[in-house]
Short mmCIF file of C-alpha atoms and ligand atoms in Angstrom, two decimals:
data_model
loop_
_atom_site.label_atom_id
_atom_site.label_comp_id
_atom_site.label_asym_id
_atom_site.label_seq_id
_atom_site.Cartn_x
_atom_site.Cartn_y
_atom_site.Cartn_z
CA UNK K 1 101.45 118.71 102.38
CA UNK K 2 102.27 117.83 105.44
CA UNK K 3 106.02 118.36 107.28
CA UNK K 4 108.65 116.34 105.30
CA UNK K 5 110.97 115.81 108.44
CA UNK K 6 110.39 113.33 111.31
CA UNK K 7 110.15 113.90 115.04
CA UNK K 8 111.48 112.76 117.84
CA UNK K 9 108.52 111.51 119.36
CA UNK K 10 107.45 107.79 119.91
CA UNK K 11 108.00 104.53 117.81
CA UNK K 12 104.50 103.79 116.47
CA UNK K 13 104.29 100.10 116.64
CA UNK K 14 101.02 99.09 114.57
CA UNK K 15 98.65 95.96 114.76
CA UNK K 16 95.97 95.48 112.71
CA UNK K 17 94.93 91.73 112.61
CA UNK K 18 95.84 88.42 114.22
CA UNK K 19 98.32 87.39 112.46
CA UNK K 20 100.41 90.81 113.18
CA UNK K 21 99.80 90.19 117.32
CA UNK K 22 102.41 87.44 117.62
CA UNK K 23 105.32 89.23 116.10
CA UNK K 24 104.60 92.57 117.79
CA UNK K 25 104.48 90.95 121.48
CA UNK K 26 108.43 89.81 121.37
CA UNK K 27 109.43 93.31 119.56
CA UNK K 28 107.12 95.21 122.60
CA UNK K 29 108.87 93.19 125.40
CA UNK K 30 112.18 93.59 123.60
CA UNK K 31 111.93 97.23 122.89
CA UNK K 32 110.93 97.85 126.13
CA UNK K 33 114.22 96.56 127.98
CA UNK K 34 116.25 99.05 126.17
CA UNK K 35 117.21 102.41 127.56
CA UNK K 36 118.47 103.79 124.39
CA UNK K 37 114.82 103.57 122.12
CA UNK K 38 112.73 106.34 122.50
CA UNK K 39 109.28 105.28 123.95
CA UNK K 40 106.92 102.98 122.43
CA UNK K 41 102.93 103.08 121.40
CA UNK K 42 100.94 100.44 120.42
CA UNK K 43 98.82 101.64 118.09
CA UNK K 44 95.88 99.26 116.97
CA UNK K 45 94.08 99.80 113.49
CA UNK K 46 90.82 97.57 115.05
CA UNK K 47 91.26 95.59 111.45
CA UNK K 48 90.06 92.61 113.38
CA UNK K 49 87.60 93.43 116.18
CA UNK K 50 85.72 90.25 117.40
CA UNK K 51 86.97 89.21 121.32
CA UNK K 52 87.90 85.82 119.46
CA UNK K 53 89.95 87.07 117.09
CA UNK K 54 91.35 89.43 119.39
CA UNK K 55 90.74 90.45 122.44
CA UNK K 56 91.86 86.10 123.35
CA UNK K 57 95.04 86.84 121.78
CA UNK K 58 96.15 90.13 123.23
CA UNK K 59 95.46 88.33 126.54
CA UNK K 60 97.65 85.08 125.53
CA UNK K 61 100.49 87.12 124.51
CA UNK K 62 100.44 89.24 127.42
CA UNK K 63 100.24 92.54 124.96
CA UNK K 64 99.62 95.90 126.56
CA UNK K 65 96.22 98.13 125.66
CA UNK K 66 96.84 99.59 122.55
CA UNK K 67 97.43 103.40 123.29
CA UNK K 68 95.37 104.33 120.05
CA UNK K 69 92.85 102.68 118.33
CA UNK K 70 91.55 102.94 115.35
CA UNK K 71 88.09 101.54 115.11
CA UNK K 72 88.35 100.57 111.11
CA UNK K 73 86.57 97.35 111.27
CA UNK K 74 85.84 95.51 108.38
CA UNK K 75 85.05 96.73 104.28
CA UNK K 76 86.34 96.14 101.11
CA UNK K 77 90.01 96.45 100.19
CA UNK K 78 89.81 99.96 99.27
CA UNK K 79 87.56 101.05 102.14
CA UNK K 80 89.78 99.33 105.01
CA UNK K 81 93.17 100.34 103.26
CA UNK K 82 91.60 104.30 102.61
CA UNK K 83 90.13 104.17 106.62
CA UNK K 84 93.22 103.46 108.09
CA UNK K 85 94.99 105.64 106.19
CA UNK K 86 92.75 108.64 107.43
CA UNK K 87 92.43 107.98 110.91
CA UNK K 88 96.20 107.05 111.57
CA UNK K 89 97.81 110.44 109.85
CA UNK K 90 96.16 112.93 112.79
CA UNK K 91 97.93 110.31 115.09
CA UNK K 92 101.20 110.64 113.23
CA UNK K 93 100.67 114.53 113.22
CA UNK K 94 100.06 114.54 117.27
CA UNK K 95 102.96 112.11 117.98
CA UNK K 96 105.77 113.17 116.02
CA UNK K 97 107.18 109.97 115.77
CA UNK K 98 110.67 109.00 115.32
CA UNK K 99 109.58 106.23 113.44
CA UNK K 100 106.97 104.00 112.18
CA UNK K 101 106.90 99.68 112.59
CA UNK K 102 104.96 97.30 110.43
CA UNK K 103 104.75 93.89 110.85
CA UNK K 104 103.57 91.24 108.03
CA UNK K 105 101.01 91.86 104.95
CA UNK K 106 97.60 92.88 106.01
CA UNK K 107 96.10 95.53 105.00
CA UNK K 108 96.93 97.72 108.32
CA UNK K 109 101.18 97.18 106.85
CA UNK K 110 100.87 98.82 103.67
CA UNK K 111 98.26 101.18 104.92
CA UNK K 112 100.24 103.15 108.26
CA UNK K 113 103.50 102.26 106.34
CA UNK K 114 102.26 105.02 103.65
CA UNK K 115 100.72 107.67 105.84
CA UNK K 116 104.07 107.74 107.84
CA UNK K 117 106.59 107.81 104.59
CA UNK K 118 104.98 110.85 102.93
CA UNK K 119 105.52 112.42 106.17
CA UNK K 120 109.40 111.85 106.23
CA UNK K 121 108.79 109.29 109.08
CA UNK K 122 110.88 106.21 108.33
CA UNK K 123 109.31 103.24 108.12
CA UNK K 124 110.88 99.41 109.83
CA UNK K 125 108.95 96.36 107.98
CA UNK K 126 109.46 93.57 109.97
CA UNK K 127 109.29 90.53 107.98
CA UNK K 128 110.16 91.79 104.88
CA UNK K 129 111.46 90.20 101.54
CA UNK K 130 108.93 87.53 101.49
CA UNK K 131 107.12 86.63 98.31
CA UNK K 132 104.56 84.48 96.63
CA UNK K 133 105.02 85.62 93.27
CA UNK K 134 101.06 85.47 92.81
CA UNK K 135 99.80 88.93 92.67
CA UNK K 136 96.57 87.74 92.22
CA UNK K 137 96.76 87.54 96.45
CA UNK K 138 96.31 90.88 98.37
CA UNK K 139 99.10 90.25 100.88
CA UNK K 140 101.62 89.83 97.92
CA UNK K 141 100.69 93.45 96.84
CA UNK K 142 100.90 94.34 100.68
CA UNK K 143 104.38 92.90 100.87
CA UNK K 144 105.68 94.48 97.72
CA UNK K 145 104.81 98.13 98.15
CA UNK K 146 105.53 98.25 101.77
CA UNK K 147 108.67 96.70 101.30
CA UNK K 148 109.56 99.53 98.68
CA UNK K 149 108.58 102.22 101.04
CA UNK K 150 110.49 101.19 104.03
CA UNK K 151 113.82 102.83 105.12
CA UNK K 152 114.64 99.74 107.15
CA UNK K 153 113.63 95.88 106.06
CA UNK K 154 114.20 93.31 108.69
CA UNK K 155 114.20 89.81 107.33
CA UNK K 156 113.00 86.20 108.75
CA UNK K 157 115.27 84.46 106.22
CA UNK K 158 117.65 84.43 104.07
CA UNK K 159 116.04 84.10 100.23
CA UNK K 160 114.21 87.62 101.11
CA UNK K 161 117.15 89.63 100.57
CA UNK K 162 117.40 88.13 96.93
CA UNK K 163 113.88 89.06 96.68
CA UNK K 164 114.42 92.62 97.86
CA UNK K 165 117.79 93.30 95.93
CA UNK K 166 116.35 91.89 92.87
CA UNK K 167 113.65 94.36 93.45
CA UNK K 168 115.70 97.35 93.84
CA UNK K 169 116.41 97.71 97.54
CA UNK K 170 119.71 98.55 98.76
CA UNK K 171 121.18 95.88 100.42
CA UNK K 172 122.34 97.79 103.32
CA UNK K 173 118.59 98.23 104.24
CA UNK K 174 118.05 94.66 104.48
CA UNK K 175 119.03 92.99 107.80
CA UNK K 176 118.43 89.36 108.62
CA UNK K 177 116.95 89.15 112.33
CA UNK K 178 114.85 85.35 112.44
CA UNK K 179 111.19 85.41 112.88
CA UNK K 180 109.69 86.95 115.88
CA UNK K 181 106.62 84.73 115.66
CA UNK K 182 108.76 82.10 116.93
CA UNK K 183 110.27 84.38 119.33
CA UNK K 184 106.33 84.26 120.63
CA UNK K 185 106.13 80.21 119.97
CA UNK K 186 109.12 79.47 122.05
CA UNK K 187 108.06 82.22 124.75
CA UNK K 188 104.81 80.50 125.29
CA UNK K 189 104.80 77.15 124.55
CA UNK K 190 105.63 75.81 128.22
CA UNK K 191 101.67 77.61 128.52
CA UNK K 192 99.89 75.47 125.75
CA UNK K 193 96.78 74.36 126.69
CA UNK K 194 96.47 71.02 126.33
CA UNK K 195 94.71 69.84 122.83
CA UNK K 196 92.33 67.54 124.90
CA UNK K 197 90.79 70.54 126.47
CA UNK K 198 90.13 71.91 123.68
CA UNK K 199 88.80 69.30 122.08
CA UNK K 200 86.66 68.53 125.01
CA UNK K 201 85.68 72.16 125.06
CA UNK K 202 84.58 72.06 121.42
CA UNK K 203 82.14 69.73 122.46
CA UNK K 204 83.36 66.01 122.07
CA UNK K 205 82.14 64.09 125.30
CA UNK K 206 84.05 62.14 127.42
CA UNK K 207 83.15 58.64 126.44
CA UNK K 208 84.11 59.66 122.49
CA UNK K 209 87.50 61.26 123.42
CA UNK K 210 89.65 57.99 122.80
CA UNK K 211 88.66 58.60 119.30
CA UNK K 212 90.34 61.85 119.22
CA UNK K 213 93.86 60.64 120.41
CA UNK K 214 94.89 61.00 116.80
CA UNK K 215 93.84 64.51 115.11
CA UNK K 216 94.79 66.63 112.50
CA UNK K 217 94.28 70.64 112.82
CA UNK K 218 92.70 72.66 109.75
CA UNK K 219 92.46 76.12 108.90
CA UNK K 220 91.24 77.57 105.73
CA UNK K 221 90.48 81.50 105.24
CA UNK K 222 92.52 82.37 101.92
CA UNK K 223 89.83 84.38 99.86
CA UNK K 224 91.22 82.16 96.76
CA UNK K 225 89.91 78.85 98.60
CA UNK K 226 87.04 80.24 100.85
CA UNK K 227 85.21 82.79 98.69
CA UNK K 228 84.10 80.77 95.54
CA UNK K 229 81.33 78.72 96.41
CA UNK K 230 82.67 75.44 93.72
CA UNK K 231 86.23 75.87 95.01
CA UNK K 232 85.28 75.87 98.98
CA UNK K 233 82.69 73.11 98.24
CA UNK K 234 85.42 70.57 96.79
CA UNK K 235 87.12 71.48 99.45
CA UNK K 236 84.54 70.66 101.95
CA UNK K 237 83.90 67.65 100.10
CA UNK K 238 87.68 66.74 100.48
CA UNK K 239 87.92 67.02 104.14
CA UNK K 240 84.97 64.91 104.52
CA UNK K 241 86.65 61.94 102.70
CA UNK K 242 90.16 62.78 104.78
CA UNK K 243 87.59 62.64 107.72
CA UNK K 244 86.97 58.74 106.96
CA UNK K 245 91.07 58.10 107.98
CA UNK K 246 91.34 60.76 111.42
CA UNK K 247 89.30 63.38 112.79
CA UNK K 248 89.68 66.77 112.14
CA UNK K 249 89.73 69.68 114.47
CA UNK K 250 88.81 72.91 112.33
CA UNK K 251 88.71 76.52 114.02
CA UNK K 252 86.59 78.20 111.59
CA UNK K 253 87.52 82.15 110.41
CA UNK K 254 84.45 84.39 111.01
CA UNK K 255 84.80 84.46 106.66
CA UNK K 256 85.01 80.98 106.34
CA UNK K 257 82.29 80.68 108.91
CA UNK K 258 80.60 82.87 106.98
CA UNK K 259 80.75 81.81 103.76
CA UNK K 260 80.11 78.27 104.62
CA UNK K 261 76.71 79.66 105.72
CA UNK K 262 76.05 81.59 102.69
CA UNK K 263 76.72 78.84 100.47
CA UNK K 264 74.56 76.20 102.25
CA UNK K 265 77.58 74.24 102.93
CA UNK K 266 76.83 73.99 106.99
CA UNK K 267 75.12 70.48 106.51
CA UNK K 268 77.82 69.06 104.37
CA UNK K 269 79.97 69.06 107.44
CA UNK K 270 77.63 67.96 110.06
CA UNK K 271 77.66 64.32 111.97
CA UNK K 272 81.02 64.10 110.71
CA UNK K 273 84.29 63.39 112.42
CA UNK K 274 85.15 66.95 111.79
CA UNK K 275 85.17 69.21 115.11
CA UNK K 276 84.13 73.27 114.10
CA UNK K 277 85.73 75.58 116.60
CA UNK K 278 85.61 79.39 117.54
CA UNK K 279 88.70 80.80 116.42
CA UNK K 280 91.28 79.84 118.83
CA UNK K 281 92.98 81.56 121.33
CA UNK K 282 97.27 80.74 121.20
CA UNK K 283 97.57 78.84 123.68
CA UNK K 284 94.81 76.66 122.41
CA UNK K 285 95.96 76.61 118.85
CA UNK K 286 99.50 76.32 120.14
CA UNK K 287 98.23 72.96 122.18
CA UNK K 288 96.52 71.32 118.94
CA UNK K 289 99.41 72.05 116.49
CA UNK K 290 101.68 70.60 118.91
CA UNK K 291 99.62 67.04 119.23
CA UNK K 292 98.31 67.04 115.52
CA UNK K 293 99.41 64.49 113.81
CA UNK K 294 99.52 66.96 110.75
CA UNK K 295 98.04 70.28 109.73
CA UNK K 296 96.31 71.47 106.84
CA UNK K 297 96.22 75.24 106.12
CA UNK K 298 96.48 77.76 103.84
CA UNK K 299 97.51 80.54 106.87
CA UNK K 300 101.37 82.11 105.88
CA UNK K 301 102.17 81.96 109.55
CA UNK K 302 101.26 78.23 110.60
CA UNK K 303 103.16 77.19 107.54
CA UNK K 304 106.73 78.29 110.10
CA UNK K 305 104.91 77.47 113.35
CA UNK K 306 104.55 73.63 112.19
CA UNK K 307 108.23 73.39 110.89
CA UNK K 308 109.32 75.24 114.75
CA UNK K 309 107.46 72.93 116.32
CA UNK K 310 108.43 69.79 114.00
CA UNK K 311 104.65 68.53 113.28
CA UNK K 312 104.17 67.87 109.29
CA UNK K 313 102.14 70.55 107.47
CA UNK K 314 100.20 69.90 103.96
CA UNK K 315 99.73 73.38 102.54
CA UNK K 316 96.57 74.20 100.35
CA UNK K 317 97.91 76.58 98.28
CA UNK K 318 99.68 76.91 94.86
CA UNK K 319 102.36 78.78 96.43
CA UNK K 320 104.31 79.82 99.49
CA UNK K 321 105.93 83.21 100.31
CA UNK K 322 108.00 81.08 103.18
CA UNK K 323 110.00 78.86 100.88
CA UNK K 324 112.28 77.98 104.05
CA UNK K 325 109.36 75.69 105.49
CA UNK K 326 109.68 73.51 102.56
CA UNK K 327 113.38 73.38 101.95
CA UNK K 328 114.40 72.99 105.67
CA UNK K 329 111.15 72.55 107.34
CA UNK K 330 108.32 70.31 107.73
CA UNK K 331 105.88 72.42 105.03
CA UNK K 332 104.86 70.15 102.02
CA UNK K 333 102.99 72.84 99.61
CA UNK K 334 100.21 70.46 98.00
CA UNK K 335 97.28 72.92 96.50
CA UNK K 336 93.40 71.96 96.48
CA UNK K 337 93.15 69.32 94.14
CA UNK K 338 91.40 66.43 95.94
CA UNK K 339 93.36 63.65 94.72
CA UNK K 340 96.69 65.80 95.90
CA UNK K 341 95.76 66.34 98.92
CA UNK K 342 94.42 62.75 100.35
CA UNK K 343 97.86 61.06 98.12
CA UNK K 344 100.31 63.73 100.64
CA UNK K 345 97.79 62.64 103.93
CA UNK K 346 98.37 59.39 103.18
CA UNK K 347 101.60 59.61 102.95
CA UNK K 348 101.75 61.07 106.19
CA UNK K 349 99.79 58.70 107.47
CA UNK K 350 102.26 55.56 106.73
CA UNK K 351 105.33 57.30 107.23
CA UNK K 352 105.18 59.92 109.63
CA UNK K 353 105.87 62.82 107.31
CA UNK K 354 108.04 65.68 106.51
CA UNK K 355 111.04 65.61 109.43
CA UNK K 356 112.51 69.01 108.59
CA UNK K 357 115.17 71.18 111.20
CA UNK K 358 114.37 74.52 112.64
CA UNK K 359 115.88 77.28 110.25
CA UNK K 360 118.82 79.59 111.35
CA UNK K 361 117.46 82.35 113.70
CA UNK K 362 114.18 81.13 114.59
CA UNK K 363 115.46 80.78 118.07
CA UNK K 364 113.76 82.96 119.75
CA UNK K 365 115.67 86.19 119.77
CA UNK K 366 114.72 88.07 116.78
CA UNK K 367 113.40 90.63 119.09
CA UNK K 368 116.44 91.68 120.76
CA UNK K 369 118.12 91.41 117.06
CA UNK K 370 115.62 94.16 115.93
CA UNK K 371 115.44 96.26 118.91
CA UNK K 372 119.37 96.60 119.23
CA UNK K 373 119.58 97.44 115.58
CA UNK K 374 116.67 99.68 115.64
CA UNK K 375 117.92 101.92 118.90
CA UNK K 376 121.58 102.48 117.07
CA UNK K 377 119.84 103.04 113.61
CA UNK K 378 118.18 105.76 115.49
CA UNK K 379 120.62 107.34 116.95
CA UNK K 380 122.83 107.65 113.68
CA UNK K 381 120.02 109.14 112.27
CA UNK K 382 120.05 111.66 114.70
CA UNK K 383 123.71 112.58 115.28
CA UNK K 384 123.66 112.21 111.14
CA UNK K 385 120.56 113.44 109.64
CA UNK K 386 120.57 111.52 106.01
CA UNK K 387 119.30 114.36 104.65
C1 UD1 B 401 93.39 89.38 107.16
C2 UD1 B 401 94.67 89.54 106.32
C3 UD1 B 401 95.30 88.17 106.08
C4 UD1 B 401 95.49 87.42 107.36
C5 UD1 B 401 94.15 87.33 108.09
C6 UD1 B 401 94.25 86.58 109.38
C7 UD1 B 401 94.60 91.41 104.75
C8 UD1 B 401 94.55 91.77 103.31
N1 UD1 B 401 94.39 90.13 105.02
O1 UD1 B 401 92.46 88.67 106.35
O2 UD1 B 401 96.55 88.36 105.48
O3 UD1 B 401 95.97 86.13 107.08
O4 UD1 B 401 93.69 88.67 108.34
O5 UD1 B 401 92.98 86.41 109.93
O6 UD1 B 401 94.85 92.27 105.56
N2 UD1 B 401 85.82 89.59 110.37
C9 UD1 B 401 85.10 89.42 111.53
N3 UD1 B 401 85.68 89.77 112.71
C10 UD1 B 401 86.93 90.29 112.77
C11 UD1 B 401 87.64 90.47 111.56
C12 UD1 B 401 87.07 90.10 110.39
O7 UD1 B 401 83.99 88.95 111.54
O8 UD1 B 401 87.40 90.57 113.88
C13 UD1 B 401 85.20 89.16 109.10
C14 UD1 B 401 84.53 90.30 108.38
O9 UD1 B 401 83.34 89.84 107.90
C15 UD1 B 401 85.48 90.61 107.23
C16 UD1 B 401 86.18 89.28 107.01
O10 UD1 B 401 86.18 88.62 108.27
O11 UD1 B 401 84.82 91.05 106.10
C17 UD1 B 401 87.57 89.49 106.53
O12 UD1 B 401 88.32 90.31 107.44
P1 UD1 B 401 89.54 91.20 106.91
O13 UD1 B 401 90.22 91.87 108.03
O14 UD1 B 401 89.10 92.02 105.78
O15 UD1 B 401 90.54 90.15 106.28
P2 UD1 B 401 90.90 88.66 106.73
O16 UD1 B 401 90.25 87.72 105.79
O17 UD1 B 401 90.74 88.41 108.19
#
């Protein structure tokens, strides 16, 4: 066993994969205009490793070098969960730290979040409380057991706390804060790059670009919708026929790009008015969401970046863990059947969509919520030990 008391070393903030990048840049910046935090490491898990998918993004969000990294890489559930798991706990034995923060649902959450409990390090999940209610998706089993292991829960809206108490969770863990992914939105959006660049980048020549005016953005990389080859093929087949009304822009995940491959699916989407990309860097991605006429994903986190930034998004899933972005925002949750999804894109198509208003605390300071609350949660801790 190791020691059952934390130190007073660093706060480990962890990253594992791109989705986790845009909430930790806002907490970074904000914990690092405090005097009263103890300092901060960035410690990367290297859960997603390709410069695309990474490297781009650190650079966007102006994120520091990690001070550790991990090296995990990819492998199956068990393998990337168990991997982290052993190469963050000599980090957690060398730092001391006074305490540990997760971000999100990947894999790299639940997996530091555990290392640094059974060694009496509190734990802060930031975005906590959210659920899906489908355990058949990893992230819901993610969100669920870190959530139950965290001293502190910080919350991006208000039906999480319901989720949390109902779960067992003292309320007076729970703290609503607003969603530092739009802390990141708002920060950077005067930076967008321009969706026509992109576009043009992708490889659409000048002469065709009139044709483009009018776009919508896709992303697909849910393992439910990308890794059965029927299910990802009717979907394929689907975008083709929503192809025939505007063109599509479609950054492809390395699975998704992979799978498509695998499957033999490449030449269903070739010569069509469908544009593959690399993954996008955020200012790119923040450009085409902006000028999309509507998006079509099955990502958690462009789900709240569409309703921020008012543009109409048709979700392919069954079910949301962000029910906010369809009772206030612009999120319409429509699934994968075919017929579903061309009815709600035509219905965007005549009237414009979803309107929606920006939820309560997605302002842009959910950083300096969490980084005031953390520093004096800290220091009671220490002039009261709970124990
Ligand atoms: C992970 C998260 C998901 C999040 C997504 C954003 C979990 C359980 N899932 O899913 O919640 O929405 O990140 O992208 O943590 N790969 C590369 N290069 C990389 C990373 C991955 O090629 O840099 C490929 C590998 O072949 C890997 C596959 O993508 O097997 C999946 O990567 P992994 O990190 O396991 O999960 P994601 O699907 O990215």
């Amino acid at each position: 066993m190791g020691s059952m008391e934390s130190g007073s070393g660093p706060v480990l903030c962890i990253v594992g994969a791109r989705p986790n990048y845009m909430k930790m840049a806002p907490l970074i910046r904000a914990f690092g205009s405090r005097t009263d935090l103890p300092p901060i490491q960035l410690i990367h898990t290297g859960q997603h490793y390709d410069p695309l998918m990474n490297d781009q993004l650190f650079r966007d969000l102006q994120l520091p070098a990690p001070d550790v990294n991990l090296e995990v890489g990819s492998g199956t559930h068990a393998v990337q969960t168990a991997e982290i798991m052993r190469r963050f706990e000599p980090v957690v034995d060398a730092q001391r730290p006074s305490c540990v923060v997760v971000v999100g649902d990947v894999n790299s959450t639940i997996a530091c979040g555990l290392v640094a409990v059974k060694k009496g390090v509190p734990v802060a999940h930031v975005e906590a409380g959210l659920r899906s209610h489908d355990r058949s998706m990893p992230e819901e089993i993610n969100r669920v057991l870190t959530d139950q292991i965290s001293d502190v829960l910080y919350t991006t809206e208000r039906a999480a706390r319901d989720n949390l108490v109902r779960e067992g969770i003292a309320a007076d863990r729970i703290h609503f804060v607003g969603n530092l992914m739009i802390d990141s939105l708002l920060a950077h959006r005067p930076r967008a790059v321009p969706a026509v660049e992109s576009i043009r980048r992708g490889g659409i020549a000048e002469t065709e670009l009139r044709g483009w005016e009018r776009f919508a953005v896709v992303t697909l990389h849910r393992p439910s919708n990308v890794d059965d080859r029927d299910t990802l093929a009717a979907l394929i087949g689907t975008l083709v026929e929503a192809s025939e009304r505007l063109p599509l822009v479609l950054p492809l995940h390395p699975r998704t790009r992979a799978n498509i491959e695998r499957f033999g699916l490449t030449s269903e989407l070739a010569d069509r008015r469908i544009l593959l990309l690399q993954p996008q860097g955020y200012l790119e991605m923040l450009g085409l969401m902006s000028a999309a006429v509507v998006v079509l994903t099955d990502s958690g986190g462009i789900q709240e970046e569409t309703t921020a930034l008012g543009v109409p998004c048709l979700t392919l899933r069954e079910n949301t863990e962000r029910p906010i972005t369809i009772d206030q925002g612009t999120n319409t949750l429509v699934g994968i059947d075919r017929r579903a999804i061309l009815r709600e894109l035509d219905g965007v198509l005549t009237n414009g969509g979803k309107r929606g208003r920006v939820p309560e605390f997605w302002e842009g300071r959910a950083g300096e919520r969490i980084a005031a609350h953390l520093a004096g949660w800290l220091s009671d801790r220490v002039t009261q030990p709970a124990h």
